[in-house]
């Protein structure tokens, strides 16, 4: 029987600025998903947050892009906004719900979606990643490392099942086009695209040998939907692991050297992606509204349900003290980048700043710009008019 894992997220308001959703919002969402379990719409669920974003994780039998599942998520976000975030005047209440025109799918309306439908294997480990203060292209380096770099994933060299490579589905977020590239044969072309994460982002990865889905990521760019700055997109991603896919440890290794990603303060800066535990208060942003961070939740998907350590409670995969070292590195990089202030490349480049509030400020300067021509200095001009001496 086929199982679908749906991860749908949105920022619909938070406490202390863009810090963390109110606990009542999380409880409300869990209650609604519990009700959906009793009606049989979903089989299991987990509600959490990544910084100020609420993440709904559900398993069901309805397939991807199902109107009832998307409708459930949409209603949860709407109700939380109306019944909790707005009455408590939480910050950015309803922020990511960009339109009221729900017609069966939340894609394009603001929330981010990652979904995978698959036939359960004998045993099926999955990892769900959720990031705050960054964009979908933040997964480009980790996904390249996980599925295409033999320096990261030993299985690409050692395991015959992985050696036939993977197919990357890459979206051009500006042109709304998609291209498929097969690794290892087309790796260099793939990197040609993934190196521009603001424009190209990986939507899915499949195993080349049999087309089996390996990963799925959200690709929502809020600013492209809204045509203005609405915070960063704070993407989510599902990765299947082990027995013919990269091992859990190979998947996590891709985060050991923090990639520099776009987002952070005002969605306008580059910073290191810090892997954090979702226990002990690490899963919130503070320094300069960041740095951008990512949590990793591990489950087995068994008989259509999420099986964690205790019921649906997932394994906290970045809790190992090893990751303290990575967090320390990320903090050093973050502080170093901030010494550059508002200069590129610490601040995003001109094109990416288009959707922020900076153009409004630069617009006011426009009338003060005057035509400029290169004029000779007075000294150079007088020298030019002096008679030339005769040379014998
Ligand atoms: C980034 C983010 C924050 C805000 C910043 C200013 O995604 O959400 O860094 O951009 O705190 O927020 P406003 O303009 O709401 O005061
Ligand atoms: Mg927010
Ligand atoms: Mg956020």
Coordinates of C-alpha atoms and ligand atoms in Angstrom, one line a residue:
X1 CA 0.0 0.0 0.0
X2 CA 1.3 3.5 -0.8
X3 CA 1.9 6.1 1.9
X4 CA 2.2 9.8 1.5
X5 CA 4.2 12.0 3.7
X6 CA 3.1 15.6 3.6
X7 CA 5.0 18.5 5.2
X8 CA 3.2 21.8 5.0
X9 CA 4.5 25.0 6.7
X10 CA 3.6 28.6 7.2
X11 CA 4.6 31.6 9.4
X12 CA 1.2 32.9 10.7
X13 CA 2.5 34.9 13.6
X14 CA 4.9 34.8 16.5
X15 CA 5.9 36.1 19.9
X16 CA 8.7 38.7 20.4
X17 CA 8.9 39.6 16.8
X18 CA 9.9 36.9 14.4
X19 CA 11.1 34.6 17.2
X20 CA 8.7 31.7 17.9
X21 CA 5.0 30.8 17.5
X22 CA 2.9 31.0 20.7
X23 CA 2.5 27.5 22.3
X24 CA -1.3 27.9 22.0
X25 CA -0.9 28.0 18.2
X26 CA 1.0 24.7 18.3
X27 CA -1.6 23.1 20.6
X28 CA -4.4 24.3 18.3
X29 CA -2.8 22.8 15.3
X30 CA -2.1 19.5 17.1
X31 CA -5.8 19.3 18.2
X32 CA -7.0 19.9 14.6
X33 CA -4.7 17.2 13.3
X34 CA -5.8 14.8 16.0
X35 CA -9.4 15.4 14.9
X36 CA -8.4 14.6 11.3
X37 CA -6.9 11.3 12.6
X38 CA -10.2 10.3 14.2
X39 CA -12.1 10.9 11.0
X40 CA -9.5 8.8 9.2
X41 CA -8.3 11.5 6.8
X42 CA -4.7 11.2 8.1
X43 CA -3.0 8.3 9.8
X44 CA -0.4 10.1 12.0
X45 CA 0.9 13.6 12.5
X46 CA 3.4 15.8 14.2
X47 CA 3.3 19.6 14.8
X48 CA 6.4 21.6 15.4
X49 CA 8.1 24.9 14.6
X50 CA 11.3 26.0 13.0
X51 CA 11.9 29.5 14.4
X52 CA 8.7 31.4 13.7
X53 CA 7.3 28.9 11.2
X54 CA 4.7 26.2 12.1
X55 CA 5.4 22.8 10.5
X56 CA 2.5 20.3 10.0
X57 CA 3.8 16.8 9.3
X58 CA 1.2 14.2 8.2
X59 CA 1.0 10.7 6.8
X60 CA -2.0 9.5 4.8
X61 CA -3.1 7.4 1.8
X62 CA -4.4 10.2 -0.4
X63 CA -1.4 10.9 -2.6
X64 CA 0.4 14.2 -3.2
X65 CA -1.4 17.5 -3.8
X66 CA -4.6 16.1 -2.3
X67 CA -7.3 18.8 -1.9
X68 CA -8.5 17.4 1.4
X69 CA -5.0 17.3 2.9
X70 CA -4.1 20.7 1.6
X71 CA -7.5 22.0 2.8
X72 CA -6.8 20.6 6.3
X73 CA -3.5 22.5 6.4
X74 CA -5.0 25.7 5.0
X75 CA -7.8 25.6 7.6
X76 CA -5.4 25.0 10.4
X77 CA -3.3 28.0 9.4
X78 CA -6.4 30.2 8.9
X79 CA -7.9 29.2 12.2
X80 CA -4.7 29.7 14.1
X81 CA -4.4 33.1 12.6
X82 CA -8.0 34.1 13.4
X83 CA -8.5 32.4 16.7
X84 CA -5.0 32.8 18.3
X85 CA -2.6 35.0 16.5
X86 CA -4.9 38.0 15.8
X87 CA -6.6 38.1 19.2
X88 CA -3.2 38.0 20.9
X89 CA -1.8 40.6 18.5
X90 CA 1.1 38.3 17.7
X91 CA 3.7 39.6 15.3
X92 CA 3.0 39.0 11.6
X93 CA -0.3 37.3 12.3
X94 CA -1.4 35.6 9.1
X95 CA 1.9 36.7 7.4
X96 CA 2.3 33.8 4.9
X97 CA -1.4 33.5 3.9
X98 CA -1.1 35.6 0.8
X99 CA -4.5 35.0 -0.7
X100 CA -7.9 33.8 0.4
X101 CA -8.6 32.0 -2.9
X102 CA -8.1 28.4 -1.7
X103 CA -9.2 26.1 -4.4
X104 CA -7.7 22.7 -3.5
X105 CA -4.0 23.3 -3.2
X106 CA -1.9 25.6 -1.0
X107 CA 0.9 25.8 -3.5
X108 CA 1.1 29.4 -4.8
X109 CA -0.8 30.8 -1.8
X110 CA 2.1 31.2 0.6
X111 CA 2.6 28.0 2.6
X112 CA 5.6 25.8 1.7
X113 CA 5.0 22.2 0.7
X114 CA 7.2 19.1 0.5
X115 CA 5.4 15.8 -0.2
X116 CA 6.5 12.2 -1.1
X117 CA 4.3 9.3 -2.0
X118 CA 6.0 5.9 -1.9
X119 CA 5.5 2.2 -1.5
X120 CA 6.9 1.3 1.9
X121 CA 10.0 -0.8 1.9
X122 CA 10.7 -3.5 4.5
X123 CA 11.7 -0.6 6.7
X124 CA 11.6 3.1 5.7
X125 CA 13.7 5.7 7.6
X126 CA 12.9 9.3 6.7
X127 CA 14.3 12.7 7.7
X128 CA 12.3 15.9 7.7
X129 CA 14.4 19.1 7.6
X130 CA 12.9 22.5 8.4
X131 CA 14.9 25.8 8.1
X132 CA 14.2 29.3 9.3
X133 CA 15.4 32.6 7.9
X134 CA 16.4 31.3 4.5
X135 CA 15.1 30.3 1.0
X136 CA 14.6 27.0 -0.9
X137 CA 18.0 27.3 -2.6
X138 CA 19.5 26.7 0.8
X139 CA 19.0 23.0 0.1
X140 CA 21.1 23.1 -3.1
X141 CA 24.5 22.5 -1.4
X142 CA 23.2 19.8 1.0
X143 CA 21.3 18.0 -1.8
X144 CA 24.3 18.1 -4.1
X145 CA 26.5 16.7 -1.3
X146 CA 23.9 14.0 -0.2
X147 CA 23.0 12.6 -3.7
X148 CA 25.9 13.6 -6.0
X149 CA 29.2 14.1 -4.0
X150 CA 31.3 11.0 -3.3
X151 CA 33.3 13.2 -0.9
X152 CA 30.1 13.3 1.3
X153 CA 28.3 10.1 0.5
X154 CA 30.6 7.1 0.7
X155 CA 27.7 4.9 -0.6
X156 CA 28.0 6.5 -4.1
X157 CA 31.4 4.8 -4.3
X158 CA 30.9 1.7 -2.1
X159 CA 27.2 0.7 -2.5
X160 CA 26.2 -0.7 -6.0
X161 CA 22.6 0.4 -5.4
X162 CA 23.7 4.1 -5.2
X163 CA 26.2 3.9 -8.0
X164 CA 23.7 4.3 -10.8
X165 CA 23.1 7.8 -9.6
X166 CA 20.2 10.2 -9.1
X167 CA 17.9 12.4 -11.1
X168 CA 17.6 16.0 -9.9
X169 CA 14.4 18.0 -10.8
X170 CA 15.6 21.6 -10.8
X171 CA 13.1 24.5 -10.9
X172 CA 13.9 27.9 -12.5
X173 CA 12.0 29.9 -9.9
X174 CA 11.8 33.0 -12.0
X175 CA 10.6 31.5 -15.3
X176 CA 8.6 28.7 -13.6
X177 CA 10.3 26.0 -15.7
X178 CA 11.7 22.7 -14.7
X179 CA 14.7 20.6 -16.0
X180 CA 15.8 17.1 -15.0
X181 CA 19.5 16.3 -14.8
X182 CA 21.1 12.9 -14.1
X183 CA 24.1 12.5 -11.9
X184 CA 26.9 11.6 -12.2
X185 CA 26.9 12.1 -16.0
X186 CA 25.4 15.6 -15.9
X187 CA 26.9 16.7 -12.6
X188 CA 28.7 19.7 -14.0
X189 CA 25.6 21.1 -15.7
X190 CA 23.7 20.5 -12.5
X191 CA 26.2 22.5 -10.6
X192 CA 26.0 25.3 -13.2
X193 CA 22.4 25.7 -12.1
X194 CA 22.6 25.0 -8.4
X195 CA 25.3 27.6 -7.9
X196 CA 22.6 30.2 -8.4
X197 CA 20.4 29.3 -5.4
X198 CA 18.3 32.5 -5.6
X199 CA 17.0 31.4 -9.0
X200 CA 17.4 27.6 -9.2
X201 CA 16.2 25.2 -6.5
X202 CA 15.8 21.4 -6.4
X203 CA 12.2 20.3 -6.1
X204 CA 12.8 16.5 -6.1
X205 CA 15.4 13.8 -6.4
X206 CA 14.7 10.3 -7.7
X207 CA 16.9 7.2 -7.8
X208 CA 18.0 6.8 -11.4
X209 CA 17.8 3.0 -11.5
X210 CA 14.1 2.7 -10.7
X211 CA 12.7 6.2 -10.4
X212 CA 12.1 5.7 -6.7
X213 CA 11.5 9.1 -4.9
X214 CA 14.4 10.0 -2.7
X215 CA 13.8 13.6 -1.7
X216 CA 11.3 16.4 -2.0
X217 CA 11.7 20.1 -1.1
X218 CA 9.4 23.1 -0.8
X219 CA 10.1 25.7 -3.6
X220 CA 7.8 28.6 -2.6
X221 CA 9.4 32.0 -3.1
X222 CA 7.0 34.3 -1.2
X223 CA 8.4 37.5 -2.8
X224 CA 7.8 36.1 -6.3
X225 CA 4.2 35.3 -5.4
X226 CA 3.5 38.6 -3.6
X227 CA 5.8 40.8 -5.8
X228 CA 7.1 42.4 -2.6
X229 CA 9.1 41.5 0.5
X230 CA 7.3 39.1 2.8
X231 CA 10.1 37.5 4.8
X232 CA 12.1 34.6 3.6
X233 CA 10.5 31.3 2.5
X234 CA 11.9 29.1 5.3
X235 CA 11.9 25.9 3.3
X236 CA 11.2 22.3 4.4
X237 CA 12.6 19.1 2.9
X238 CA 12.0 15.3 3.1
X239 CA 14.8 12.8 2.5
X240 CA 14.5 9.0 2.5
X241 CA 17.5 7.1 3.9
X242 CA 19.3 3.8 4.1
X243 CA 19.2 0.5 2.1
X244 CA 19.6 1.9 -1.4
X245 CA 19.5 5.6 -0.4
X246 CA 22.3 7.5 1.4
X247 CA 22.6 6.5 5.1
X248 CA 21.2 8.8 7.7
X249 CA 24.8 9.7 8.7
X250 CA 25.6 10.6 5.1
X251 CA 22.5 12.8 4.8
X252 CA 23.4 14.6 8.1
X253 CA 27.1 14.9 7.1
X254 CA 26.0 17.3 4.3
X255 CA 25.4 19.9 7.0
X256 CA 28.7 19.6 8.8
X257 CA 30.3 22.5 7.0
X258 CA 27.6 25.2 7.1
X259 CA 26.7 26.5 3.6
X260 CA 26.4 30.3 3.4
X261 CA 22.7 30.9 2.5
X262 CA 20.5 33.9 1.7
X263 CA 18.0 35.3 4.2
X264 CA 18.8 36.2 7.8
X265 CA 18.0 39.8 8.8
X266 CA 15.3 41.3 6.7
X267 CA 15.8 38.5 4.2
X268 CA 18.7 40.6 2.9
X269 CA 21.9 39.0 4.1
X270 CA 24.0 35.9 3.7
X271 CA 24.8 33.8 6.7
X272 CA 25.8 30.3 7.7
X273 CA 23.1 27.6 7.9
X274 CA 23.4 26.4 11.6
X275 CA 22.2 22.9 12.3
X276 CA 20.3 22.9 15.7
X277 CA 18.5 20.6 18.1
X278 CA 14.8 21.2 18.5
X279 CA 15.1 20.7 22.2
X280 CA 16.8 22.9 24.8
X281 CA 15.9 26.3 23.1
X282 CA 18.2 26.1 20.1
X283 CA 15.4 26.2 17.6
X284 CA 14.8 30.0 17.6
X285 CA 16.7 32.8 16.0
X286 CA 18.2 35.7 18.0
X287 CA 21.5 37.1 16.8
X288 CA 20.6 39.6 14.0
X289 CA 17.4 37.6 13.6
X290 CA 19.5 34.5 13.0
X291 CA 21.7 33.1 11.9
X292 CA 19.6 30.9 9.6
X293 CA 19.1 27.5 11.1
X294 CA 17.9 24.0 10.3
X295 CA 16.4 21.2 12.4
X296 CA 16.4 17.5 11.4
X297 CA 13.6 15.1 12.6
X298 CA 14.0 11.4 12.1
X299 CA 11.3 8.7 11.9
X300 CA 10.4 5.3 10.5
X301 CA 7.4 5.3 8.2
X302 CA 5.7 2.1 9.2
X303 CA 2.3 0.8 8.0
X304 CA 1.3 4.3 6.9
X305 CA 2.3 6.0 10.2
X306 CA 5.2 8.0 11.6
X307 CA 7.0 6.0 14.2
X308 CA 9.4 8.1 16.4
X309 CA 11.1 7.5 19.6
X310 CA 7.9 7.6 21.6
X311 CA 4.7 7.6 19.5
X312 CA 5.2 10.3 16.9
X313 CA 8.0 12.1 18.8
X314 CA 10.9 12.2 16.3
X315 CA 14.6 11.6 16.8
X316 CA 16.4 14.9 17.3
X317 CA 19.2 14.3 14.8
X318 CA 21.3 17.4 15.4
X319 CA 21.3 16.9 19.2
X320 CA 24.6 14.9 19.2
X321 CA 27.4 17.0 20.8
X322 CA 29.3 16.7 17.5
X323 CA 27.0 19.4 16.2
X324 CA 28.2 21.8 19.0
X325 CA 31.4 22.1 17.0
X326 CA 29.5 22.9 13.8
X327 CA 27.3 25.4 15.7
X328 CA 30.5 27.0 17.1
X329 CA 31.9 27.3 13.5
X330 CA 28.6 28.7 12.2
X331 CA 28.6 31.3 15.0
X332 CA 32.2 32.4 14.2
X333 CA 31.3 32.7 10.5
X334 CA 28.2 34.7 11.4
X335 CA 30.0 37.2 13.5
X336 CA 32.8 37.5 10.9
X337 CA 30.2 38.2 8.1
X338 CA 28.6 40.8 10.2
X339 CA 31.9 42.8 10.4
X340 CA 31.1 43.7 6.8
X341 CA 27.9 45.5 7.7
X342 CA 25.8 46.5 4.7
X343 CA 28.4 45.6 2.1
X344 CA 28.1 42.8 -0.5
X345 CA 28.6 39.8 -0.2
X346 CA 27.4 39.9 3.4
X347 CA 24.4 41.9 2.2
X348 CA 22.6 40.3 -0.8
X349 CA 23.5 41.5 -4.3
X350 CA 21.5 44.1 -6.2
X351 CA 19.2 41.7 -8.0
X352 CA 18.1 39.9 -4.9
X353 CA 17.6 43.2 -3.0
X354 CA 14.9 44.1 -5.6
X355 CA 12.1 42.6 -3.4
X356 CA 13.3 44.3 -0.2
X357 CA 12.7 47.8 1.0
X358 CA 16.1 49.1 -0.1
X359 CA 14.9 50.1 -3.6
X360 CA 12.4 52.5 -2.0
X361 CA 15.3 54.3 -0.3
X362 CA 17.5 54.4 -3.4
X363 CA 14.5 55.7 -5.4
X364 CA 14.5 58.9 -3.3
X365 CA 18.1 59.5 -4.4
X366 CA 17.3 59.4 -8.1
X367 CA 16.6 63.1 -8.6
X368 CA 20.0 64.0 -7.0
X369 CA 21.9 62.1 -9.7
X370 CA 23.3 64.5 -12.4
X371 CA 24.9 63.7 -15.7
X372 CA 28.6 63.2 -15.3
X373 CA 31.3 63.6 -17.9
X374 CA 35.0 63.0 -17.5
X375 CA 36.5 66.6 -17.5
X376 CA 40.3 67.4 -17.6
X377 CA 41.6 69.0 -14.4
X378 CA 42.7 72.7 -14.6
X379 CA 46.4 71.7 -14.4
X380 CA 46.1 69.2 -17.2
X381 CA 44.2 71.7 -19.4
X382 CA 46.9 74.5 -18.9
X383 CA 49.6 72.0 -19.7
X384 CA 47.9 71.1 -22.9
X385 CA 47.8 74.8 -24.0
X386 CA 51.6 75.4 -23.3
X387 CA 53.7 75.7 -26.5
X388 CA 55.8 72.6 -27.2
X389 CA 59.6 73.0 -26.8
X390 CA 61.6 72.3 -29.9
X391 CA 63.5 69.1 -29.7
X392 CA 66.8 68.9 -31.6
Ligands
LIG1 C1 13.5 37.7 8.0 C2 12.6 38.3 9.1 C3 13.1 39.3 9.9 C4 12.5 40.7 9.6 C5 13.0 41.8 10.5 C6 12.3 43.1 10.2 O1 12.9 36.7 7.3 O2 11.5 37.9 9.2 O3 14.5 39.5 9.9 O4 12.6 41.0 8.3 O5 12.8 41.5 11.9 O6 10.9 42.9 10.4 P1 9.8 44.1 10.3 O7 10.0 44.8 9.0 O8 8.5 43.3 10.4 O9 10.1 44.9 11.5
LIG2 MG1 7.8 35.8 10.9
LIG3 MG1 10.5 32.1 9.5

